[in-house]
PDB file of C-alpha atoms in Angstrom:
ATOM      1  CA  MET A   1    -153.839 -83.504  78.526  1.00 93.00           C
ATOM      2  CA  ARG A   2    -157.576 -83.736  79.223  1.00 97.00           C
ATOM      3  CA  THR A   3    -158.727 -87.303  78.663  1.00 98.00           C
ATOM      4  CA  ALA A   4    -162.372 -88.132  77.970  1.00 98.00           C
ATOM      5  CA  ALA A   5    -163.996 -91.408  76.917  1.00 98.00           C
ATOM      6  CA  VAL A   6    -166.381 -92.563  74.186  1.00 98.00           C
ATOM      7  CA  ILE A   7    -168.568 -95.649  74.385  1.00 98.00           C
ATOM      8  CA  PHE A   8    -171.448 -97.264  72.554  1.00 98.00           C
ATOM      9  CA  LEU A   9    -173.987 -97.301  75.379  1.00 98.00           C
ATOM     10  CA  THR A  10    -176.798 -99.775  74.752  1.00 98.00           C
ATOM     11  CA  ASP A  11    -179.575-101.584  76.587  1.00 98.00           C
ATOM     12  CA  ARG A  12    -176.993-104.256  77.509  1.00 98.00           C
ATOM     13  CA  THR A  13    -174.067-102.143  78.745  1.00 98.00           C
ATOM     14  CA  ILE A  14    -173.153-100.214  81.846  1.00 98.00           C
ATOM     15  CA  THR A  15    -175.701 -97.441  82.407  1.00 98.00           C
ATOM     16  CA  PRO A  16    -175.053 -93.748  81.680  1.00 98.00           C
ATOM     17  CA  LEU A  17    -175.630 -92.940  85.368  1.00 98.00           C
ATOM     18  CA  ARG A  18    -173.031 -95.381  86.669  1.00 98.00           C
ATOM     19  CA  LEU A  19    -170.489 -94.647  83.963  1.00 98.00           C
ATOM     20  CA  ALA A  20    -170.721 -90.866  84.382  1.00 98.00           C
ATOM     21  CA  ARG A  21    -170.134 -91.124  88.127  1.00 98.00           C
ATOM     22  CA  GLU A  22    -167.202 -93.489  87.663  1.00 98.00           C
ATOM     23  CA  LEU A  23    -165.593 -91.269  85.019  1.00 98.00           C
ATOM     24  CA  GLU A  24    -165.836 -88.157  87.157  1.00 98.00           C
ATOM     25  CA  GLU A  25    -164.539 -89.934  90.262  1.00 98.00           C
ATOM     26  CA  ARG A  26    -161.450 -91.075  88.333  1.00 98.00           C
ATOM     27  CA  GLY A  27    -160.775 -87.601  86.945  1.00 98.00           C
ATOM     28  CA  PHE A  28    -161.747 -88.204  83.328  1.00 98.00           C
ATOM     29  CA  ALA A  29    -162.621 -85.001  81.504  1.00 98.00           C
ATOM     30  CA  GLY A  30    -165.744 -86.085  79.641  1.00 98.00           C
ATOM     31  CA  LEU A  31    -168.157 -88.638  78.224  1.00 98.00           C
ATOM     32  CA  TRP A  32    -168.936 -88.902  74.510  1.00 98.00           C
ATOM     33  CA  ILE A  33    -171.694 -91.040  72.986  1.00 98.00           C
ATOM     34  CA  PRO A  34    -172.318 -91.943  69.308  1.00 98.00           C
ATOM     35  CA  GLU A  35    -175.670 -92.456  67.633  1.00 97.00           C
ATOM     36  CA  HIS A  36    -177.461 -94.638  65.128  1.00 98.00           C
ATOM     37  CA  THR A  37    -181.240 -94.491  65.045  1.00 98.00           C
ATOM     38  CA  HIS A  38    -181.484 -97.946  63.457  1.00 97.00           C
ATOM     39  CA  ILE A  39    -179.574-100.352  61.225  1.00 97.00           C
ATOM     40  CA  PRO A  40    -181.603-101.642  58.254  1.00 97.00           C
ATOM     41  CA  VAL A  41    -181.365-105.421  57.907  1.00 96.00           C
ATOM     42  CA  SER A  42    -180.936-105.020  54.146  1.00 92.00           C
ATOM     43  CA  ARG A  43    -177.787-102.906  54.629  1.00 91.00           C
ATOM     44  CA  THR A  44    -175.240-103.146  51.813  1.00 92.00           C
ATOM     45  CA  SER A  45    -173.032-100.244  52.960  1.00 96.00           C
ATOM     46  CA  PRO A  46    -169.709-101.749  54.111  1.00 95.00           C
ATOM     47  CA  PHE A  47    -168.683-101.259  57.735  1.00 95.00           C
ATOM     48  CA  PRO A  48    -165.857 -98.655  57.601  1.00 91.00           C
ATOM     49  CA  LEU A  49    -163.619-100.628  59.976  1.00 89.00           C
ATOM     50  CA  GLY A  50    -164.043-103.843  58.002  1.00 91.00           C
ATOM     51  CA  GLY A  51    -165.592-107.147  58.955  1.00 92.00           C
ATOM     52  CA  PRO A  52    -169.098-107.686  60.323  1.00 94.00           C
ATOM     53  CA  LEU A  53    -170.958-104.820  61.956  1.00 96.00           C
ATOM     54  CA  PRO A  54    -170.757-105.081  65.773  1.00 97.00           C
ATOM     55  CA  PRO A  55    -174.189-105.601  67.352  1.00 96.00           C
ATOM     56  CA  GLU A  56    -173.995-102.442  69.475  1.00 98.00           C
ATOM     57  CA  TYR A  57    -174.506-100.322  66.351  1.00 97.00           C
ATOM     58  CA  GLY A  58    -178.136-101.417  66.253  1.00 97.00           C
ATOM     59  CA  ARG A  59    -178.685-101.049  70.009  1.00 98.00           C
ATOM     60  CA  THR A  60    -177.349 -97.559  70.793  1.00 98.00           C
ATOM     61  CA  LEU A  61    -179.149 -95.417  73.331  1.00 98.00           C
ATOM     62  CA  ASP A  62    -180.376 -91.998  72.267  1.00 98.00           C
ATOM     63  CA  PRO A  63    -177.309 -89.852  73.017  1.00 98.00           C
ATOM     64  CA  PHE A  64    -179.190 -86.785  74.238  1.00 98.00           C
ATOM     65  CA  VAL A  65    -181.303 -88.746  76.700  1.00 98.00           C
ATOM     66  CA  ALA A  66    -178.246 -90.669  77.932  1.00 98.00           C
ATOM     67  CA  LEU A  67    -176.142 -87.520  78.279  1.00 98.00           C
ATOM     68  CA  ALA A  68    -178.944 -85.787  80.167  1.00 98.00           C
ATOM     69  CA  GLN A  69    -178.788 -88.609  82.703  1.00 98.00           C
ATOM     70  CA  ALA A  70    -175.007 -88.213  82.899  1.00 98.00           C
ATOM     71  CA  ALA A  71    -175.323 -84.462  83.404  1.00 98.00           C
ATOM     72  CA  ALA A  72    -177.763 -84.943  86.279  1.00 98.00           C
ATOM     73  CA  VAL A  73    -175.318 -86.968  88.394  1.00 98.00           C
ATOM     74  CA  THR A  74    -172.089 -85.036  87.674  1.00 98.00           C
ATOM     75  CA  THR A  75    -170.838 -81.487  88.078  1.00 98.00           C
ATOM     76  CA  THR A  76    -167.626 -81.177  86.031  1.00 98.00           C
ATOM     77  CA  LEU A  77    -167.803 -83.983  83.453  1.00 98.00           C
ATOM     78  CA  ALA A  78    -167.926 -82.620  79.901  1.00 98.00           C
ATOM     79  CA  LEU A  79    -170.537 -84.126  77.584  1.00 98.00           C
ATOM     80  CA  GLY A  80    -170.344 -84.741  73.864  1.00 98.00           C
ATOM     81  CA  THR A  81    -171.896 -86.541  70.943  1.00 98.00           C
ATOM     82  CA  GLY A  82    -169.405 -88.522  68.959  1.00 97.00           C
ATOM     83  CA  ILE A  83    -171.032 -88.102  66.590  1.00 96.00           C
ATOM     84  CA  THR A  84    -174.479 -86.683  65.833  1.00 98.00           C
ATOM     85  CA  LEU A  85    -175.743 -87.545  62.346  1.00 98.00           C
ATOM     86  CA  VAL A  86    -177.070 -84.053  61.695  1.00 98.00           C
ATOM     87  CA  ALA A  87    -178.465 -84.928  58.259  1.00 98.00           C
ATOM     88  CA  GLN A  88    -180.890 -87.317  59.985  1.00 98.00           C
ATOM     89  CA  HIS A  89    -182.312 -84.668  62.344  1.00 98.00           C
ATOM     90  CA  ASP A  90    -184.791 -81.837  62.039  1.00 98.00           C
ATOM     91  CA  PRO A  91    -182.415 -78.917  62.693  1.00 98.00           C
ATOM     92  CA  ILE A  92    -184.940 -76.860  64.656  1.00 98.00           C
ATOM     93  CA  VAL A  93    -185.645 -79.750  67.026  1.00 98.00           C
ATOM     94  CA  LEU A  94    -181.939 -80.591  67.257  1.00 98.00           C
ATOM     95  CA  ALA A  95    -181.117 -76.964  68.070  1.00 98.00           C
ATOM     96  CA  LYS A  96    -183.570 -77.134  70.957  1.00 98.00           C
ATOM     97  CA  GLN A  97    -182.107 -80.424  72.241  1.00 98.00           C
ATOM     98  CA  VAL A  98    -178.554 -79.109  72.115  1.00 98.00           C
ATOM     99  CA  ALA A  99    -179.434 -75.800  73.758  1.00 98.00           C
ATOM    100  CA  THR A 100    -181.442 -77.478  76.503  1.00 98.00           C
ATOM    101  CA  LEU A 101    -178.720 -80.001  77.347  1.00 98.00           C
ATOM    102  CA  ASP A 102    -176.029 -77.332  77.353  1.00 98.00           C
ATOM    103  CA  HIS A 103    -178.184 -75.037  79.487  1.00 98.00           C
ATOM    104  CA  LEU A 104    -179.106 -77.686  82.050  1.00 97.00           C
ATOM    105  CA  SER A 105    -175.553 -79.028  82.276  1.00 98.00           C
ATOM    106  CA  GLY A 106    -174.057 -75.601  82.896  1.00 97.00           C
ATOM    107  CA  GLY A 107    -172.349 -75.262  79.516  1.00 98.00           C
ATOM    108  CA  ARG A 108    -170.652 -78.670  79.410  1.00 98.00           C
ATOM    109  CA  PHE A 109    -171.800 -79.857  75.974  1.00 98.00           C
ATOM    110  CA  THR A 110    -169.872 -80.284  72.697  1.00 98.00           C
ATOM    111  CA  LEU A 111    -171.702 -81.187  69.501  1.00 98.00           C
ATOM    112  CA  GLY A 112    -169.735 -83.700  67.481  1.00 98.00           C
ATOM    113  CA  VAL A 113    -170.955 -83.673  63.881  1.00 98.00           C
ATOM    114  CA  GLY A 114    -170.633 -86.455  61.338  1.00 97.00           C
ATOM    115  CA  TYR A 115    -171.863 -87.207  57.823  1.00 97.00           C
ATOM    116  CA  GLY A 116    -172.441 -90.932  58.253  1.00 97.00           C
ATOM    117  CA  TRP A 117    -171.432 -94.041  56.355  1.00 97.00           C
ATOM    118  CA  ASN A 118    -174.669 -96.087  56.296  1.00 98.00           C
ATOM    119  CA  LYS A 119    -176.551 -95.172  53.122  1.00 98.00           C
ATOM    120  CA  GLU A 120    -179.572 -97.309  54.010  1.00 98.00           C
ATOM    121  CA  GLU A 121    -180.001 -95.695  57.428  1.00 98.00           C
ATOM    122  CA  ALA A 122    -179.755 -92.220  55.890  1.00 98.00           C
ATOM    123  CA  ALA A 123    -182.195 -93.104  53.117  1.00 98.00           C
ATOM    124  CA  ASP A 124    -184.853 -94.029  55.665  1.00 98.00           C
ATOM    125  CA  HIS A 125    -184.511 -90.466  56.954  1.00 98.00           C
ATOM    126  CA  GLY A 126    -185.049 -89.087  53.444  1.00 98.00           C
ATOM    127  CA  VAL A 127    -181.399 -88.054  53.058  1.00 98.00           C
ATOM    128  CA  GLU A 128    -179.991 -87.733  49.530  1.00 98.00           C
ATOM    129  CA  TRP A 129    -176.560 -89.293  49.981  1.00 98.00           C
ATOM    130  CA  THR A 130    -174.617 -87.225  47.455  1.00 97.00           C
ATOM    131  CA  THR A 131    -175.649 -83.894  48.961  1.00 98.00           C
ATOM    132  CA  ARG A 132    -175.609 -84.814  52.657  1.00 98.00           C
ATOM    133  CA  ARG A 133    -172.523 -82.716  53.439  1.00 97.00           C
ATOM    134  CA  ASP A 134    -174.161 -79.575  52.057  1.00 97.00           C
ATOM    135  CA  LEU A 135    -177.341 -80.494  53.925  1.00 98.00           C
ATOM    136  CA  VAL A 136    -175.378 -80.719  57.174  1.00 98.00           C
ATOM    137  CA  ARG A 137    -173.747 -77.343  56.535  1.00 97.00           C
ATOM    138  CA  ASP A 138    -177.148 -75.686  56.084  1.00 98.00           C
ATOM    139  CA  ARG A 139    -178.637 -77.421  59.112  1.00 98.00           C
ATOM    140  CA  VAL A 140    -175.756 -76.306  61.312  1.00 98.00           C
ATOM    141  CA  ALA A 141    -176.322 -72.761  60.035  1.00 98.00           C
ATOM    142  CA  VAL A 142    -180.012 -73.033  60.982  1.00 98.00           C
ATOM    143  CA  MET A 143    -179.038 -74.109  64.492  1.00 98.00           C
ATOM    144  CA  ARG A 144    -176.551 -71.283  64.865  1.00 98.00           C
ATOM    145  CA  ALA A 145    -179.258 -68.823  63.794  1.00 98.00           C
ATOM    146  CA  LEU A 146    -181.587 -70.167  66.483  1.00 98.00           C
ATOM    147  CA  TRP A 147    -178.826 -69.951  69.099  1.00 98.00           C
ATOM    148  CA  SER A 148    -178.089 -66.308  68.227  1.00 98.00           C
ATOM    149  CA  PRO A 149    -178.758 -63.724  70.977  1.00 97.00           C
ATOM    150  CA  GLU A 150    -181.324 -61.947  68.799  1.00 97.00           C
ATOM    151  CA  PRO A 151    -183.880 -63.430  66.362  1.00 98.00           C
ATOM    152  CA  THR A 152    -181.870 -64.293  63.251  1.00 98.00           C
ATOM    153  CA  ALA A 153    -183.004 -65.745  59.933  1.00 98.00           C
ATOM    154  CA  TYR A 154    -181.094 -68.134  57.724  1.00 98.00           C
ATOM    155  CA  GLU A 155    -181.943 -69.175  54.196  1.00 98.00           C
ATOM    156  CA  GLY A 156    -179.966 -71.932  52.523  1.00 98.00           C
ATOM    157  CA  GLU A 157    -180.402 -74.315  49.643  1.00 98.00           C
ATOM    158  CA  TYR A 158    -181.236 -77.269  51.896  1.00 98.00           C
ATOM    159  CA  ALA A 159    -182.529 -75.701  55.116  1.00 98.00           C
ATOM    160  CA  SER A 160    -183.945 -72.377  56.260  1.00 98.00           C
ATOM    161  CA  VAL A 161    -185.458 -70.772  59.329  1.00 98.00           C
ATOM    162  CA  SER A 162    -187.217 -67.453  59.860  1.00 98.00           C
ATOM    163  CA  ALA A 163    -186.088 -65.032  62.556  1.00 98.00           C
ATOM    164  CA  SER A 164    -187.470 -66.601  65.716  1.00 98.00           C
ATOM    165  CA  HIS A 165    -187.625 -66.438  69.478  1.00 98.00           C
ATOM    166  CA  ALA A 166    -185.848 -69.609  70.609  1.00 98.00           C
ATOM    167  CA  HIS A 167    -184.849 -70.276  74.185  1.00 98.00           C
ATOM    168  CA  PRO A 168    -182.992 -71.479  76.163  1.00 98.00           C
ATOM    169  CA  LYS A 169    -179.761 -70.356  74.588  1.00 98.00           C
ATOM    170  CA  PRO A 170    -176.750 -72.658  74.953  1.00 97.00           C
ATOM    171  CA  LEU A 171    -174.314 -71.400  77.561  1.00 95.00           C
ATOM    172  CA  SER A 172    -171.108 -72.570  75.870  1.00 87.00           C
ATOM    173  CA  GLY A 173    -171.673 -71.769  72.206  1.00 87.00           C
ATOM    174  CA  PRO A 174    -171.745 -74.764  71.910  1.00 95.00           C
ATOM    175  CA  ARG A 175    -168.457 -75.994  70.510  1.00 97.00           C
ATOM    176  CA  ILE A 176    -168.913 -77.882  67.228  1.00 98.00           C
ATOM    177  CA  LEU A 177    -166.325 -80.464  66.163  1.00 98.00           C
ATOM    178  CA  VAL A 178    -166.578 -82.445  62.925  1.00 98.00           C
ATOM    179  CA  GLY A 179    -165.531 -86.073  62.638  1.00 97.00           C
ATOM    180  CA  GLY A 180    -164.273 -87.729  59.490  1.00 92.00           C
ATOM    181  CA  SER A 181    -161.259 -88.739  57.437  1.00 92.00           C
ATOM    182  CA  ALA A 182    -158.727 -86.098  56.448  1.00 95.00           C
ATOM    183  CA  GLY A 183    -159.283 -84.491  53.078  1.00 94.00           C
ATOM    184  CA  PRO A 184    -159.770 -81.120  51.376  1.00 94.00           C
ATOM    185  CA  LYS A 185    -163.584 -81.275  51.439  1.00 95.00           C
ATOM    186  CA  LEU A 186    -163.737 -82.116  55.149  1.00 97.00           C
ATOM    187  CA  PHE A 187    -161.170 -79.481  56.052  1.00 98.00           C
ATOM    188  CA  ALA A 188    -162.964 -76.831  53.995  1.00 97.00           C
ATOM    189  CA  HIS A 189    -166.200 -77.519  55.852  1.00 97.00           C
ATOM    190  CA  ILE A 190    -164.472 -77.461  59.248  1.00 98.00           C
ATOM    191  CA  ALA A 191    -162.894 -74.127  58.387  1.00 98.00           C
ATOM    192  CA  GLU A 192    -166.234 -72.786  57.159  1.00 97.00           C
ATOM    193  CA  TYR A 193    -168.567 -73.560  60.054  1.00 96.00           C
ATOM    194  CA  ALA A 194    -166.992 -75.655  62.825  1.00 98.00           C
ATOM    195  CA  ASP A 195    -164.572 -75.175  65.705  1.00 97.00           C
ATOM    196  CA  GLY A 196    -162.336 -78.146  65.061  1.00 98.00           C
ATOM    197  CA  TRP A 197    -161.828 -81.765  64.104  1.00 98.00           C
ATOM    198  CA  LEU A 198    -162.380 -85.195  65.655  1.00 98.00           C
ATOM    199  CA  PRO A 199    -159.788 -87.368  63.828  1.00 97.00           C
ATOM    200  CA  ILE A 200    -160.951 -90.946  64.358  1.00 94.00           C
ATOM    201  CA  GLY A 201    -158.108 -93.038  65.751  1.00 92.00           C
ATOM    202  CA  GLY A 202    -155.812 -90.021  65.936  1.00 91.00           C
ATOM    203  CA  GLN A 203    -153.301 -91.250  63.344  1.00 91.00           C
ATOM    204  CA  GLY A 204    -151.323 -89.323  60.739  1.00 95.00           C
ATOM    205  CA  LEU A 205    -151.728 -85.950  62.442  1.00 97.00           C
ATOM    206  CA  THR A 206    -148.173 -84.808  61.775  1.00 96.00           C
ATOM    207  CA  GLU A 207    -149.030 -84.685  58.068  1.00 96.00           C
ATOM    208  CA  THR A 208    -152.677 -83.616  58.203  1.00 97.00           C
ATOM    209  CA  LEU A 209    -152.693 -80.845  60.817  1.00 96.00           C
ATOM    210  CA  PRO A 210    -150.711 -78.374  58.647  1.00 96.00           C
ATOM    211  CA  VAL A 211    -153.220 -78.968  55.840  1.00 97.00           C
ATOM    212  CA  LEU A 212    -156.174 -78.263  58.131  1.00 97.00           C
ATOM    213  CA  ARG A 213    -154.524 -75.164  59.558  1.00 96.00           C
ATOM    214  CA  ALA A 214    -153.847 -73.902  56.036  1.00 96.00           C
ATOM    215  CA  ALA A 215    -157.534 -74.367  55.150  1.00 97.00           C
ATOM    216  CA  TRP A 216    -158.429 -72.567  58.388  1.00 97.00           C
ATOM    217  CA  ALA A 217    -156.234 -69.595  57.465  1.00 96.00           C
ATOM    218  CA  GLU A 218    -157.525 -69.542  53.886  1.00 96.00           C
ATOM    219  CA  ALA A 219    -161.076 -69.278  55.238  1.00 96.00           C
ATOM    220  CA  GLY A 220    -160.049 -66.200  57.232  1.00 96.00           C
ATOM    221  CA  ARG A 221    -160.378 -67.888  60.607  1.00 95.00           C
ATOM    222  CA  ASP A 222    -158.351 -66.633  63.567  1.00 91.00           C
ATOM    223  CA  ALA A 223    -155.024 -68.443  63.940  1.00 87.00           C
ATOM    224  CA  SER A 224    -155.253 -68.139  67.717  1.00 87.00           C
ATOM    225  CA  PRO A 225    -156.425 -70.502  69.083  1.00 87.00           C
ATOM    226  CA  GLY A 226    -156.955 -72.092  65.660  1.00 93.00           C
ATOM    227  CA  PRO A 227    -158.932 -75.289  65.050  1.00 97.00           C
ATOM    228  CA  ARG A 228    -159.429 -77.495  68.086  1.00 97.00           C
ATOM    229  CA  ILE A 229    -158.015 -80.974  67.445  1.00 97.00           C
ATOM    230  CA  VAL A 230    -159.376 -83.819  69.569  1.00 98.00           C
ATOM    231  CA  PRO A 231    -158.078 -87.305  68.632  1.00 98.00           C
ATOM    232  CA  PHE A 232    -161.100 -89.559  68.944  1.00 98.00           C
ATOM    233  CA  ALA A 233    -161.687 -93.224  69.874  1.00 97.00           C
ATOM    234  CA  VAL A 234    -157.991 -93.648  70.630  1.00 97.00           C
ATOM    235  CA  GLU A 235    -156.346 -96.644  72.279  1.00 96.00           C
ATOM    236  CA  PRO A 236    -154.023 -94.689  74.581  1.00 96.00           C
ATOM    237  CA  THR A 237    -150.327 -95.196  75.182  1.00 96.00           C
ATOM    238  CA  ALA A 238    -147.787 -92.919  76.841  1.00 96.00           C
ATOM    239  CA  GLU A 239    -146.056 -92.500  73.473  1.00 96.00           C
ATOM    240  CA  LYS A 240    -149.257 -91.383  71.754  1.00 96.00           C
ATOM    241  CA  LEU A 241    -150.012 -88.818  74.460  1.00 96.00           C
ATOM    242  CA  ALA A 242    -146.475 -87.443  74.256  1.00 96.00           C
ATOM    243  CA  HIS A 243    -146.794 -87.164  70.478  1.00 96.00           C
ATOM    244  CA  TYR A 244    -150.120 -85.346  70.752  1.00 97.00           C
ATOM    245  CA  ALA A 245    -148.630 -82.928  73.286  1.00 96.00           C
ATOM    246  CA  GLU A 246    -145.766 -82.166  70.877  1.00 96.00           C
ATOM    247  CA  LEU A 247    -148.395 -81.252  68.250  1.00 96.00           C
ATOM    248  CA  GLY A 248    -150.066 -78.813  70.642  1.00 94.00           C
ATOM    249  CA  ILE A 249    -153.068 -81.046  71.299  1.00 96.00           C
ATOM    250  CA  GLU A 250    -154.633 -80.595  74.717  1.00 96.00           C
ATOM    251  CA  GLU A 251    -157.400 -83.202  74.841  1.00 97.00           C
ATOM    252  CA  LEU A 252    -158.248 -86.627  73.492  1.00 97.00           C
ATOM    253  CA  VAL A 253    -161.037 -89.183  73.706  1.00 98.00           C
ATOM    254  CA  VAL A 254    -160.207 -92.816  74.485  1.00 98.00           C
ATOM    255  CA  ALA A 255    -162.389 -95.721  73.356  1.00 98.00           C
ATOM    256  CA  LEU A 256    -164.155 -97.905  75.914  1.00 98.00           C
ATOM    257  CA  PRO A 257    -165.594-101.330  75.136  1.00 98.00           C
ATOM    258  CA  SER A 258    -169.352-101.570  74.678  1.00 98.00           C
ATOM    259  CA  GLY A 259    -169.637-103.958  77.591  1.00 97.00           C
ATOM    260  CA  GLU A 260    -171.213-104.717  80.912  1.00 97.00           C
ATOM    261  CA  GLU A 261    -170.285-102.815  84.038  1.00 98.00           C
ATOM    262  CA  GLY A 262    -167.409-105.019  85.183  1.00 98.00           C
ATOM    263  CA  GLU A 263    -165.649-105.002  81.819  1.00 98.00           C
ATOM    264  CA  VAL A 264    -165.982-101.253  81.353  1.00 98.00           C
ATOM    265  CA  LEU A 265    -164.764-100.436  84.861  1.00 98.00           C
ATOM    266  CA  ARG A 266    -161.698-102.661  84.452  1.00 98.00           C
ATOM    267  CA  VAL A 267    -160.724-100.713  81.325  1.00 98.00           C
ATOM    268  CA  LEU A 268    -161.415 -97.412  83.084  1.00 97.00           C
ATOM    269  CA  ASP A 269    -159.037 -98.399  85.861  1.00 97.00           C
ATOM    270  CA  GLU A 270    -156.388 -99.274  83.267  1.00 97.00           C
ATOM    271  CA  TYR A 271    -156.838 -95.980  81.405  1.00 98.00           C
ATOM    272  CA  ALA A 272    -156.896 -93.885  84.576  1.00 96.00           C
ATOM    273  CA  ARG A 273    -153.098 -93.691  84.377  1.00 95.00           C
ATOM    274  CA  TYR A 274    -153.514 -91.365  81.385  1.00 96.00           C
ATOM    275  CA  VAL A 275    -155.795 -88.904  83.168  1.00 94.00           C
TER     276      VAL A 275
END
């Protein structure tokens, strides 16, 4: 089981440089970072986990800048966004950021894609909430066109790009995993344009994985290796890891506290038993 970690890195936490080194030294497989560009004060969207919104949501570092720092001081540590709010990005610029980070890191990057929960944040980016999933699908298609070996055009309802010279090309694809709650709409989109799923918390997979694999087959996707399943932001236990292994899962992402260096390193030492 390859074990990576996700953390809300902010201006008050351990730095990306220190954390990346410490993860690699302990044998962790990767570092994942979420994003929020800003949190409007007038927010009425409820926090999905309930209760007040933790302060780190309004203090997150830019994930691509932070992961570039992490890439510069490591050699094997995988890098991922968990997740990128694709609807809030210009897809041509995002394609360049992804390709550059993957190229400079030697093919270590995974793009985690999400649709978001904060309507007010999305609205400030000009995102129409009810069509954001279709917008994300078209923007991912634009990025894939720009990453193609030869100039490739894409024309969609919500995003388009002409056939273009666009370099560097990503070395690893890159792999695209979609985060979100299980459901037919999410699984249909994963089967259509992604490489797998980031199930937040990693619960209920015994019931949901057959449904995702059925959607994958219905979309005509290859059953081998099938969709990549990466339980995300998990609080690890030996029992959970054994259960994931029984389901054929080969990697997971554990959650670290958004804290100062000492707190984060103490948790890393505790979780190192699962590496």
